[in-house]
Short mmCIF file of C-alpha atoms and ligand atoms in Angstrom, two decimals:
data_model
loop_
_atom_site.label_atom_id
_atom_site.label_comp_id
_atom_site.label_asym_id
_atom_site.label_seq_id
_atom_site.Cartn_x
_atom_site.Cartn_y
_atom_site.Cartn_z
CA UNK I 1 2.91 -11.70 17.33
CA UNK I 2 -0.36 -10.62 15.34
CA UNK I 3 -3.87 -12.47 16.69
CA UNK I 4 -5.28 -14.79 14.32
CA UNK I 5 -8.43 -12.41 13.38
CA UNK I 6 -5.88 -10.07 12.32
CA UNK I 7 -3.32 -12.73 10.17
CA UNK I 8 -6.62 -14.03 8.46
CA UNK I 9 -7.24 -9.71 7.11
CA UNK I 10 -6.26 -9.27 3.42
CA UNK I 11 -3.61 -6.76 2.80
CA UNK I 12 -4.01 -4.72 -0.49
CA UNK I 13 -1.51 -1.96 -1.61
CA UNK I 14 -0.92 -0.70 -5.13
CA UNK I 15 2.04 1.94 -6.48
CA UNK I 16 1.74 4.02 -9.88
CA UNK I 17 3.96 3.09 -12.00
CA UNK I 18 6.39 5.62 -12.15
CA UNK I 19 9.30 3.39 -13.60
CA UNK I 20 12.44 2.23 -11.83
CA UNK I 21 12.07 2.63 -8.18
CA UNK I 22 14.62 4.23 -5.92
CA UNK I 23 16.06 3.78 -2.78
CA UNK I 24 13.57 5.70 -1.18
CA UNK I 25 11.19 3.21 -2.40
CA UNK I 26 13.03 0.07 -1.50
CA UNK I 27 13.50 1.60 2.30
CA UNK I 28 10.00 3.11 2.63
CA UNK I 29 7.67 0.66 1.06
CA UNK I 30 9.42 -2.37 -0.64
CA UNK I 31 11.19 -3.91 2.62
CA UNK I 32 7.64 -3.48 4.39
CA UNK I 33 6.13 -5.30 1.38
CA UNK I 34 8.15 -7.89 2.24
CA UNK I 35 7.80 -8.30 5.25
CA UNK I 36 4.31 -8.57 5.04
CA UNK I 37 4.07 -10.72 2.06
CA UNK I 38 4.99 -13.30 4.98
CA UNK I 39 2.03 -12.39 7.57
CA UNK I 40 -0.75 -11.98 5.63
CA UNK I 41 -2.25 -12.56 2.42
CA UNK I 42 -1.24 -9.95 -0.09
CA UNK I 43 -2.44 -8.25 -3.20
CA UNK I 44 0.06 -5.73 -4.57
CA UNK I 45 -0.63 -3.75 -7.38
CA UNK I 46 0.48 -1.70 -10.73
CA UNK I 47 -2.12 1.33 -10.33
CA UNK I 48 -1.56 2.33 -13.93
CA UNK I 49 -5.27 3.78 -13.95
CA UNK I 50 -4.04 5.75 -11.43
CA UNK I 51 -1.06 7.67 -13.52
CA UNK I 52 -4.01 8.33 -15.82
CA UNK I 53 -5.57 10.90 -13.48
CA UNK I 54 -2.41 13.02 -13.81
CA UNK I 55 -0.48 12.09 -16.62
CA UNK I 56 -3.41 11.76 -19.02
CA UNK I 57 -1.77 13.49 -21.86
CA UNK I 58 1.30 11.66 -21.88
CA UNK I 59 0.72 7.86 -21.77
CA UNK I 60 3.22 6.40 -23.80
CA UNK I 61 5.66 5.80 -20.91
CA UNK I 62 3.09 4.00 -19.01
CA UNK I 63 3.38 -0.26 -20.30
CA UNK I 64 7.25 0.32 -20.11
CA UNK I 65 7.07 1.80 -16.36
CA UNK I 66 4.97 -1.29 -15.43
CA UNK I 67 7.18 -3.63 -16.22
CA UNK I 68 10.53 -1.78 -14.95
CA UNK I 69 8.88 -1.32 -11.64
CA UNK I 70 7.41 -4.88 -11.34
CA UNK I 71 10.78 -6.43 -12.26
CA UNK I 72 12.24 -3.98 -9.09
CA UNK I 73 9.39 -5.33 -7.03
CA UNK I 74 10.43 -8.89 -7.85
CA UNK I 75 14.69 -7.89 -7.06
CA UNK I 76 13.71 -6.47 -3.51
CA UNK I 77 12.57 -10.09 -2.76
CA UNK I 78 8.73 -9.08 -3.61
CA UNK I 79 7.39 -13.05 -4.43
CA UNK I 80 4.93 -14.19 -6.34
CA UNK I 81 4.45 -17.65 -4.26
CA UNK I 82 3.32 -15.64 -1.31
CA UNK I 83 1.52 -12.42 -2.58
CA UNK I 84 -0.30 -11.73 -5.47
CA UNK I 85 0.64 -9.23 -8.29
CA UNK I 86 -0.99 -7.80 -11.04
CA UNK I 87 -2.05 -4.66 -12.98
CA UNK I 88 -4.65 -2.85 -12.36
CA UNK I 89 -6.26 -2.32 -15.67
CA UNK I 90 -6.00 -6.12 -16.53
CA UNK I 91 -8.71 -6.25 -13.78
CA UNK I 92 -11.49 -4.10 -15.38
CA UNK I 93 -13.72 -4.87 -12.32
CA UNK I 94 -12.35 -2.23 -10.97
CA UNK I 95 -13.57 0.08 -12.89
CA UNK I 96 -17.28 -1.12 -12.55
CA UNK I 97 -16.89 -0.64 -8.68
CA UNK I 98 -15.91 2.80 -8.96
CA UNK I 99 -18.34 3.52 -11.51
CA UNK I 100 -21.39 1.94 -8.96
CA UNK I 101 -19.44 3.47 -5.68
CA UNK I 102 -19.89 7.48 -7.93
CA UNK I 103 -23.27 6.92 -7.89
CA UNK I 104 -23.64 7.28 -4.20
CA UNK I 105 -20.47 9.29 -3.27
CA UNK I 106 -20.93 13.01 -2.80
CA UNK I 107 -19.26 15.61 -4.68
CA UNK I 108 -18.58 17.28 -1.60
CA UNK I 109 -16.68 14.29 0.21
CA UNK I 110 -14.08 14.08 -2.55
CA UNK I 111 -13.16 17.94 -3.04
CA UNK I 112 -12.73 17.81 0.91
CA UNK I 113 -9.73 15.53 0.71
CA UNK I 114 -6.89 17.52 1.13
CA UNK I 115 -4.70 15.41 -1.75
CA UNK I 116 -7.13 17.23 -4.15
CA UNK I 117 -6.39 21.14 -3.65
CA UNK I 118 -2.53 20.15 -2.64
CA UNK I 119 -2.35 18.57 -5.88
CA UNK I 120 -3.44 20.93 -8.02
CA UNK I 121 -1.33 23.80 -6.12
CA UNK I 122 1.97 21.73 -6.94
CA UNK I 123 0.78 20.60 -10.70
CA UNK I 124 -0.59 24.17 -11.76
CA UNK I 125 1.02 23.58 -14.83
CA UNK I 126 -1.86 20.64 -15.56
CA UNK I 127 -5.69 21.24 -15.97
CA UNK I 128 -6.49 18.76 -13.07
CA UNK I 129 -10.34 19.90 -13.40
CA UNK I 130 -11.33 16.72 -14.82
CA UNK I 131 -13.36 13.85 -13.38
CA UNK I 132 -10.61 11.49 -13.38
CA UNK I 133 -8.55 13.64 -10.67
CA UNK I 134 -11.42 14.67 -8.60
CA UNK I 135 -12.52 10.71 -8.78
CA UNK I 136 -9.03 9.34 -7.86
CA UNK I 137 -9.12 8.93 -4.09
CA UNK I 138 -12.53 6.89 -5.00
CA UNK I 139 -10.71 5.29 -7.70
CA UNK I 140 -8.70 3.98 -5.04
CA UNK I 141 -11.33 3.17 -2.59
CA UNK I 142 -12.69 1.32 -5.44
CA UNK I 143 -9.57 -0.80 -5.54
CA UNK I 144 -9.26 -1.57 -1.80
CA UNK I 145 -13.03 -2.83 -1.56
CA UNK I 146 -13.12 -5.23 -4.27
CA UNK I 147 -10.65 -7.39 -2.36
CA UNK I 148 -12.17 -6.46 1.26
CA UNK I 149 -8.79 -5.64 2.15
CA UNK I 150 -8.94 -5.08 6.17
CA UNK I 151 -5.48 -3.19 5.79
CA UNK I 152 -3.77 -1.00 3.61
CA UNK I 153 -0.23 -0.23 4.15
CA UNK I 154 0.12 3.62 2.99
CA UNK I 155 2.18 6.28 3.68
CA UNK I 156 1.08 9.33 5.84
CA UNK I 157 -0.28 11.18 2.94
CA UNK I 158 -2.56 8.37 1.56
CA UNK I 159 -4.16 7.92 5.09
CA UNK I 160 -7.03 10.70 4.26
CA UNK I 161 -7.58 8.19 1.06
CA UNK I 162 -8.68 5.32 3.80
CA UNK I 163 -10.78 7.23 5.63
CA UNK I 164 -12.81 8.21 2.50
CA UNK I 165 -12.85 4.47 1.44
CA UNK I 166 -14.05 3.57 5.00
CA UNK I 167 -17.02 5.90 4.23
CA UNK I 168 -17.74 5.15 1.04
CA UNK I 169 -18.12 1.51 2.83
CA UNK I 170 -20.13 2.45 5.41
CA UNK I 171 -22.61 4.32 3.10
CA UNK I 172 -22.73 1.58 0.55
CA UNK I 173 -23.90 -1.15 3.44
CA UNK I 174 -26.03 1.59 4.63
CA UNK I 175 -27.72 1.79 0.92
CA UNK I 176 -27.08 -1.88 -0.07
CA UNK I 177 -26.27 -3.94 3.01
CA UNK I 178 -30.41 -4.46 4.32
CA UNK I 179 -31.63 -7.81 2.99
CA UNK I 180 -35.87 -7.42 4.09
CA UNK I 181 -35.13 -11.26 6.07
CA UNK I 182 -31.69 -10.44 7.27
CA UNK I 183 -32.23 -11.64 10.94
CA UNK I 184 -33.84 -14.49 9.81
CA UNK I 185 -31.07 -15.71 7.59
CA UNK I 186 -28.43 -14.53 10.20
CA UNK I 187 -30.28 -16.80 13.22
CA UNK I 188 -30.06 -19.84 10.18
CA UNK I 189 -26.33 -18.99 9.99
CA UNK I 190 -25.70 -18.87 13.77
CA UNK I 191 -27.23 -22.64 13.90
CA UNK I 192 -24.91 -23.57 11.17
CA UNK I 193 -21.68 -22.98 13.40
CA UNK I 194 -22.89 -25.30 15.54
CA UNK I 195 -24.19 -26.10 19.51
CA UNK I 196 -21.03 -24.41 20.98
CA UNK I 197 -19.79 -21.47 18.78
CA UNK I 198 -23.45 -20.82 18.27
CA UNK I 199 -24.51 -20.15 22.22
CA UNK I 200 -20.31 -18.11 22.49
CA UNK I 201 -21.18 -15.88 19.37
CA UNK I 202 -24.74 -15.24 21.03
CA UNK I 203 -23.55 -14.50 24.97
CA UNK I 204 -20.73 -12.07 22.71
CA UNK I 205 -22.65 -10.31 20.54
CA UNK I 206 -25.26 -9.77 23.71
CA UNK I 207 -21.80 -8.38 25.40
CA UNK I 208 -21.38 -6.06 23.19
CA UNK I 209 -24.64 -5.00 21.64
CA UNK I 210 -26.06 -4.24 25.58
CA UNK I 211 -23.19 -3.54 27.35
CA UNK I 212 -20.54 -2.09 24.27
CA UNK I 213 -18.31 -4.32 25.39
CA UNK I 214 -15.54 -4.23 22.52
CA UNK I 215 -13.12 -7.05 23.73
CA UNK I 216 -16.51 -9.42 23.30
CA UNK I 217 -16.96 -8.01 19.85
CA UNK I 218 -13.03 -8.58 19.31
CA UNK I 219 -13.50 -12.01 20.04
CA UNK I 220 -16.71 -12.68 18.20
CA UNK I 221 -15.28 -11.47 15.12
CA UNK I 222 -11.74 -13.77 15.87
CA UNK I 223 -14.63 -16.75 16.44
CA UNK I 224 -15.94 -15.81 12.81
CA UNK I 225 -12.91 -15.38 10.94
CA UNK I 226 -12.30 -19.28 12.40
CA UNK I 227 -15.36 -20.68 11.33
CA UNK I 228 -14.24 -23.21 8.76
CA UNK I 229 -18.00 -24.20 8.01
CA UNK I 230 -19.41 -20.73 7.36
CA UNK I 231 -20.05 -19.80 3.53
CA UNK I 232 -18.46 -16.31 2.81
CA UNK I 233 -21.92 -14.45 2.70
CA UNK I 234 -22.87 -16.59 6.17
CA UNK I 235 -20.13 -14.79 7.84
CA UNK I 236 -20.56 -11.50 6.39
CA UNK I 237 -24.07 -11.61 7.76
CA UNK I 238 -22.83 -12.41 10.89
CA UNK I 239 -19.87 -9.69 11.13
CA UNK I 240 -23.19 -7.34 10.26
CA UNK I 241 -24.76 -9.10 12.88
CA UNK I 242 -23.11 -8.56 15.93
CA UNK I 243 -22.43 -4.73 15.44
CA UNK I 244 -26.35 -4.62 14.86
CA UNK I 245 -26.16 -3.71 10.88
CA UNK I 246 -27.52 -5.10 8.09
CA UNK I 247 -25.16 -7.30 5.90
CA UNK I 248 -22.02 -5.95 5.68
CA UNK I 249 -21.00 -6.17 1.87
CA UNK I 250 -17.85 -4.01 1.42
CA UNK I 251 -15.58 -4.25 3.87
CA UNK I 252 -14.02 -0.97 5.97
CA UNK I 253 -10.35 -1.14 5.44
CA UNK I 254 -7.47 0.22 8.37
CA UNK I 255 -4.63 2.18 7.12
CA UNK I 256 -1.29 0.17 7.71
CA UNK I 257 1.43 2.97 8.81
CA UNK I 258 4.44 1.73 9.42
CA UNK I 259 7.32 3.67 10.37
CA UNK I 260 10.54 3.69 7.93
CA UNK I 261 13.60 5.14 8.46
CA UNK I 262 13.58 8.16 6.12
CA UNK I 263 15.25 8.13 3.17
CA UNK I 264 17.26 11.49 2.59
CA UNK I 265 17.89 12.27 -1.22
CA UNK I 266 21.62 12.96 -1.86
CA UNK I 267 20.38 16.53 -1.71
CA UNK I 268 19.37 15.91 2.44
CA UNK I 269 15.66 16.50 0.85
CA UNK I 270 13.16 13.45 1.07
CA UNK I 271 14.37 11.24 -1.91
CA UNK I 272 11.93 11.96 -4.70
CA UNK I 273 12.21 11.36 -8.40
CA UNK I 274 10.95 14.90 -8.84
CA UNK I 275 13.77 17.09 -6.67
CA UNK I 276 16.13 15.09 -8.69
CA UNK I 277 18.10 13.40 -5.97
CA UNK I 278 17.52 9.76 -6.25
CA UNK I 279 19.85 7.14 -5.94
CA UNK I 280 18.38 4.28 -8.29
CA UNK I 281 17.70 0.86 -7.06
CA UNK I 282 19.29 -1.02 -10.09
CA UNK I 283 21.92 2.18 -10.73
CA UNK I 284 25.60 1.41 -12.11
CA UNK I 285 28.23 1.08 -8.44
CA UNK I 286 29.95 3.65 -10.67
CA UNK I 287 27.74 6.02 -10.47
CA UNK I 288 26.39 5.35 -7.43
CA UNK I 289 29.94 6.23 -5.81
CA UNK I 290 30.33 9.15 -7.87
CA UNK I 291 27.21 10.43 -6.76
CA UNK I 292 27.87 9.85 -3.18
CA UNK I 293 31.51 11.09 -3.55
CA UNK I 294 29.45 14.32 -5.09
CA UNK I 295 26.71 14.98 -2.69
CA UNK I 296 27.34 17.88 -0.17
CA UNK I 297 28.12 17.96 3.09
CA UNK I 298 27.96 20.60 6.12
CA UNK I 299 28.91 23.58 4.57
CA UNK I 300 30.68 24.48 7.70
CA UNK I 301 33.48 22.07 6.70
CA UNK I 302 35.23 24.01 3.58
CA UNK I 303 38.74 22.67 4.83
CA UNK I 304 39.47 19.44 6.34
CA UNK I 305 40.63 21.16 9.46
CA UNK I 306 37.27 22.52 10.18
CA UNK I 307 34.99 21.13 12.47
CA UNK I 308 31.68 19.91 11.57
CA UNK I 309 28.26 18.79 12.54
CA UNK I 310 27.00 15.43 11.19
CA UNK I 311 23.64 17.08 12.02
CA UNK I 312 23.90 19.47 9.33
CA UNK I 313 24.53 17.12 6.48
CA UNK I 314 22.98 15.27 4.30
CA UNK I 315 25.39 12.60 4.43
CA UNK I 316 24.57 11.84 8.20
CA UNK I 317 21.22 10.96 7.22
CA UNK I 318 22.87 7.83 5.56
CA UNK I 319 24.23 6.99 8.14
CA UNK I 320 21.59 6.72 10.16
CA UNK I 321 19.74 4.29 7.44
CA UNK I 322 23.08 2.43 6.79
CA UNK I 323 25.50 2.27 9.62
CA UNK I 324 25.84 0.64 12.85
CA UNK I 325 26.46 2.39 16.04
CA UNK I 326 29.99 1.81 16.46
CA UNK I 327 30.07 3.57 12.75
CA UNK I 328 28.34 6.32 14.10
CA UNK I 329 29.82 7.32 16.79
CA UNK I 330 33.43 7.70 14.73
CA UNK I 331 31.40 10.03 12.62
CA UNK I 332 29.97 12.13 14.82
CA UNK I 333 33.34 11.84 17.17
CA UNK I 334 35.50 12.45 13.48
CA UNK I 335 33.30 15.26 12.36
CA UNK I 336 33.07 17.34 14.71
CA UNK I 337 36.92 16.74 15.94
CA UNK I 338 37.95 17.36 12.23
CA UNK I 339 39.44 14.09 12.08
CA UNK I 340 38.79 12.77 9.16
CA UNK I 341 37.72 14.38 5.36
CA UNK I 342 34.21 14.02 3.85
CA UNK I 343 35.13 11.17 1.65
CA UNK I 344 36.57 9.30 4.37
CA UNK I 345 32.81 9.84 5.73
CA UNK I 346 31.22 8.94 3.31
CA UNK I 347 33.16 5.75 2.25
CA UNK I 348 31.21 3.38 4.58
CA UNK I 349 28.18 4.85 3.09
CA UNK I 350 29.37 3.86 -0.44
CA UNK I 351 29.71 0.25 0.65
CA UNK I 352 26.74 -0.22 2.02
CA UNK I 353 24.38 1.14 -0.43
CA UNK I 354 26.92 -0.79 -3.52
CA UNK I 355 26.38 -3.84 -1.41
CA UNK I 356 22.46 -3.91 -0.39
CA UNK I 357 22.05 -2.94 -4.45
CA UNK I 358 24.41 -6.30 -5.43
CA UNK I 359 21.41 -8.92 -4.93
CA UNK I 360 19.06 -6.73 -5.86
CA UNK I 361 20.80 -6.03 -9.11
CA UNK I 362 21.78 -9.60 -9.57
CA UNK I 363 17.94 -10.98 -9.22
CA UNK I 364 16.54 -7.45 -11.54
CA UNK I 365 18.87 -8.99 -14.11
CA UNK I 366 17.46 -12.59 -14.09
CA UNK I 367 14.30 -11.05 -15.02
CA UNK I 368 15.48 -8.48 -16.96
CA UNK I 369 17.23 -11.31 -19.25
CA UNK I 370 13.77 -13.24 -19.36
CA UNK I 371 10.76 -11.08 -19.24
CA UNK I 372 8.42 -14.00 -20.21
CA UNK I 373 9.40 -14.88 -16.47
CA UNK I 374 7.30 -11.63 -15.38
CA UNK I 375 4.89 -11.51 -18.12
CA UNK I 376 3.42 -14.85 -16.38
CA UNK I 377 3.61 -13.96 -13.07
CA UNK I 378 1.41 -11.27 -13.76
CA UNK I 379 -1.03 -13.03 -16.27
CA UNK I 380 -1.09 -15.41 -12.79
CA UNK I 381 -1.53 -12.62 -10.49
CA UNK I 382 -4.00 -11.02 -12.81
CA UNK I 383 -5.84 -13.82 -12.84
CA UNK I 384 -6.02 -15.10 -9.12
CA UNK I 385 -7.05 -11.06 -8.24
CA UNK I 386 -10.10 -11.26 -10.96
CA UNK I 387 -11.24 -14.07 -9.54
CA UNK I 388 -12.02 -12.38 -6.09
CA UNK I 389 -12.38 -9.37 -8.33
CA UNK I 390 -15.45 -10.50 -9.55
CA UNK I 391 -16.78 -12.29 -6.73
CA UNK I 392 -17.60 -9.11 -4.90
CA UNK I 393 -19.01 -7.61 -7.82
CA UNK I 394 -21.29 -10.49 -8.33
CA UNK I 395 -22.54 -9.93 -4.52
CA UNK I 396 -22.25 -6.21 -5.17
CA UNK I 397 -24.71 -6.30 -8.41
CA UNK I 398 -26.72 -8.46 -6.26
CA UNK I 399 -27.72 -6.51 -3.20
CA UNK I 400 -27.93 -3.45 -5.82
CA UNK I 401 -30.92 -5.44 -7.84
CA UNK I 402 -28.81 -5.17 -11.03
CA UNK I 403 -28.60 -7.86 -13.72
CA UNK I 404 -26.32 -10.56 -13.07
CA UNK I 405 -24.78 -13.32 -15.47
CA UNK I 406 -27.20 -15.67 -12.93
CA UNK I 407 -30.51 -14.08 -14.40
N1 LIG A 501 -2.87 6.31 -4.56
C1 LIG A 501 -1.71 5.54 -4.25
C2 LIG A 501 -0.48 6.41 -4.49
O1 LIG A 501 -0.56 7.35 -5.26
C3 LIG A 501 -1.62 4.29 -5.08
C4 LIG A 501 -2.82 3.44 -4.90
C5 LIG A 501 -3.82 3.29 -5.79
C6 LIG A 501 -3.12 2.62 -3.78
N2 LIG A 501 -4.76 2.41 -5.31
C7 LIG A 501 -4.35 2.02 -4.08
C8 LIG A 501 -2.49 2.38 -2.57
C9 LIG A 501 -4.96 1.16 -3.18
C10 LIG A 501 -3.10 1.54 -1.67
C11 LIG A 501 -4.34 0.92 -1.97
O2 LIG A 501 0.54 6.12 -3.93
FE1 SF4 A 502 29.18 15.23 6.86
FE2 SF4 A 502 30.80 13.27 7.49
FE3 SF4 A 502 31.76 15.49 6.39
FE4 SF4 A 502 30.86 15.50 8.87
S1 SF4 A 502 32.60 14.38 8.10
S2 SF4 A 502 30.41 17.02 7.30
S3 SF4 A 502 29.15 14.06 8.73
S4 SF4 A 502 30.38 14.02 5.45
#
């Protein structure tokens, strides 16, 4: 059961598009997509920008990789009634927010996270010395702000990337966030919530502010986030408020880790388009089979008569994402008993992956046969995130002293 201050956060989480997604994708980040498409509000994203900072001299794959991977989100069950989805470069706000945030963020914060020498270790091949690459991770915290996501499901290796974005927060409130009457206009706003909420948020924010209590600021910020009455800025001032800041503009996002079973390539590596091991999510039974039928095994078992161990193969690993325990156990008992042949192994395996791909390639084909169907859920989805898109930036060019369309 989440508390209601955290199933009012916004979730945010974006994907390059990299074209058809695999079953690594469906296992590690789709289902969870899912899931939480149901708990929160949701904002999923194409980060085509994003393939920029990499694959900068090669672009023409990138409209066609949108679309296949948007149609894949749509066949894992990925729906447009409860989250919103659109492309990132059909909201150009973006890009103004990361322009603004570069101003302030120093050079030496970005060449610290460890993405950006990894990177260009594995890519030597590329000239990553370019602005773009450096200025991705901000790129990113540029995306996560502008819809004051409070969480951000990532993987482990994006988790340095929500750090930096809480930072870049922090020091843009720190810059930005002081109005000259702030207290006076947060007292005005306490009054508005009225008698009652106004003397709990007071004997709270006292809590915490003299004594650090965090459970009172816990349930000062739940008491916000309930306010019905309270314009948008009104609360913000009042989040800023109780921890004794100025107005908080941009909002620090948490990294959403969720554990997923991992999903072994039919190699036993991690499943990754680039080792060349992928199983696809739309991909042919046929093939499928064939490529399970293929994949190797303990090496220990070159006849049928030898024993093996289900620990040393690849195959067990699918196992463990696809079979019950009763199927288990016969493996492991089987294996290492020599009592049954690979294939006979690896035939429950082949089911289940043929069957979880059947309504998932049954509902990639509706769109598939009508991509006017997806072209409008995006235009929607495009439209819905500009909208909030552009709110912040109005409040952002605001507090900044820059022109606004309300000159
Ligand atoms: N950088 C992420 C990746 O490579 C994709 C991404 C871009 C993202 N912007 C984001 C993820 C914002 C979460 C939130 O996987
Ligand atoms: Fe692997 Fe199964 Fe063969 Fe054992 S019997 S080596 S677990 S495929």
């Amino acid at each position: 059961m989440i508390s209601t201050a955290a199933a009012n956060q916004r979730v945010l989480s974006g994907m390059r598009p990299t074209g058809r997604l695999h079953l690594g994708h469906y296992h590690g980040v789709l289902k969870n997509w899912v899931r939480l498409q149901h708990e929160y509000e949701c904002f999923f994203f194409v980060a085509d920008w994003h393939a920029l900072t990499t694959d900068y001299d090669n672009t023409s794959g990138i409209v066609t990789s949108c679309w296949d991977m948007v149609v894949d989100w749509l066949a894992c069950g990925v729906n447009p009634n409860s989250a919103t989805l659109f492309v990132q470069s059909q909201v150009p706000e973006h890009a103004e927010l990361y322009l603004l945030l570069s101003m302030i963020t120093p050079l030496g914060w970005l060449e610290r996270v460890p993405s950006y020498k990894d990177q260009q270790e594995k890519l030597k091949e590329k000239d990553l010395g370019t602005i773009g690459f450096l200025g991705y991770p901000l790129l990113q915290s540029a995306d996560i702000l502008i819809y004051k996501a409070g969480l951000v499901p990532v993987g482990e290796d994006q988790v340095a990337h929500i750090e930096l974005t809480r930072e870049i927060a922090r020091r843009f409130n720190h810059f930005y966030g002081g109005e000259p009457d702030f207290a006076a206009k947060a007292e005005a706003a306490v009054a508005n919530m009225g008698k009652k909420n106004a003397t709990l948020y007071q004997t709270l924010r006292r809590r915490y502010q003299e004594q650090g209590d965090h459970e009172a600021l816990e349930t000062a910020k739940a008491l916000l986030t309930g306010q019905q009455n309270l314009t948008l800025s009104d609360r913000e001032r009042l989040f800023g408020y109780l921890a004794g800041e100025g107005k908080i503009i941009l909002v620090e996002p948490a990294a959403l880790l969720t554990e997923t079973a991992k999903m072994p390539g039919i190699d036993g590596q991690k499943m990754s388009k680039s080792y060349g091991n992928i199983i696809g999510l739309r991909e042919e039974p046929l093939i499928v089979e064939k490529k399970l039928r293929t994949m190797p095994t303990d090496p220990a078992r070159v006849r049928r008569t030898d024993p093996g161990d289900p620990e040393k193969c690849p195959v067990w690993e699918f196992h463990k994402v696809y079979s019950d325990d009763q199927v288990r156990g016969w493996v492991m008992d089987s294996c290492r008993g020599a009592k049954i042949g690979c294939l006979e192994c690896k035939q429950p395996v082949i089911d289940a992956v043929i069957a979880e791909q059947a309504p998932i390639r049954e509902r990639a084909r509706e769109f598939t046969d009508n991509p006017s169907l997806v072209k409008n859920i995006i235009n929607e989805g495009c439209e819905q995130a500009r909208d909030v898109a552009q709110a912040t930036m109005e409040e952002v060019r605001d507090v900044m002293k820059l022109a606004s369309n309300k000159l």
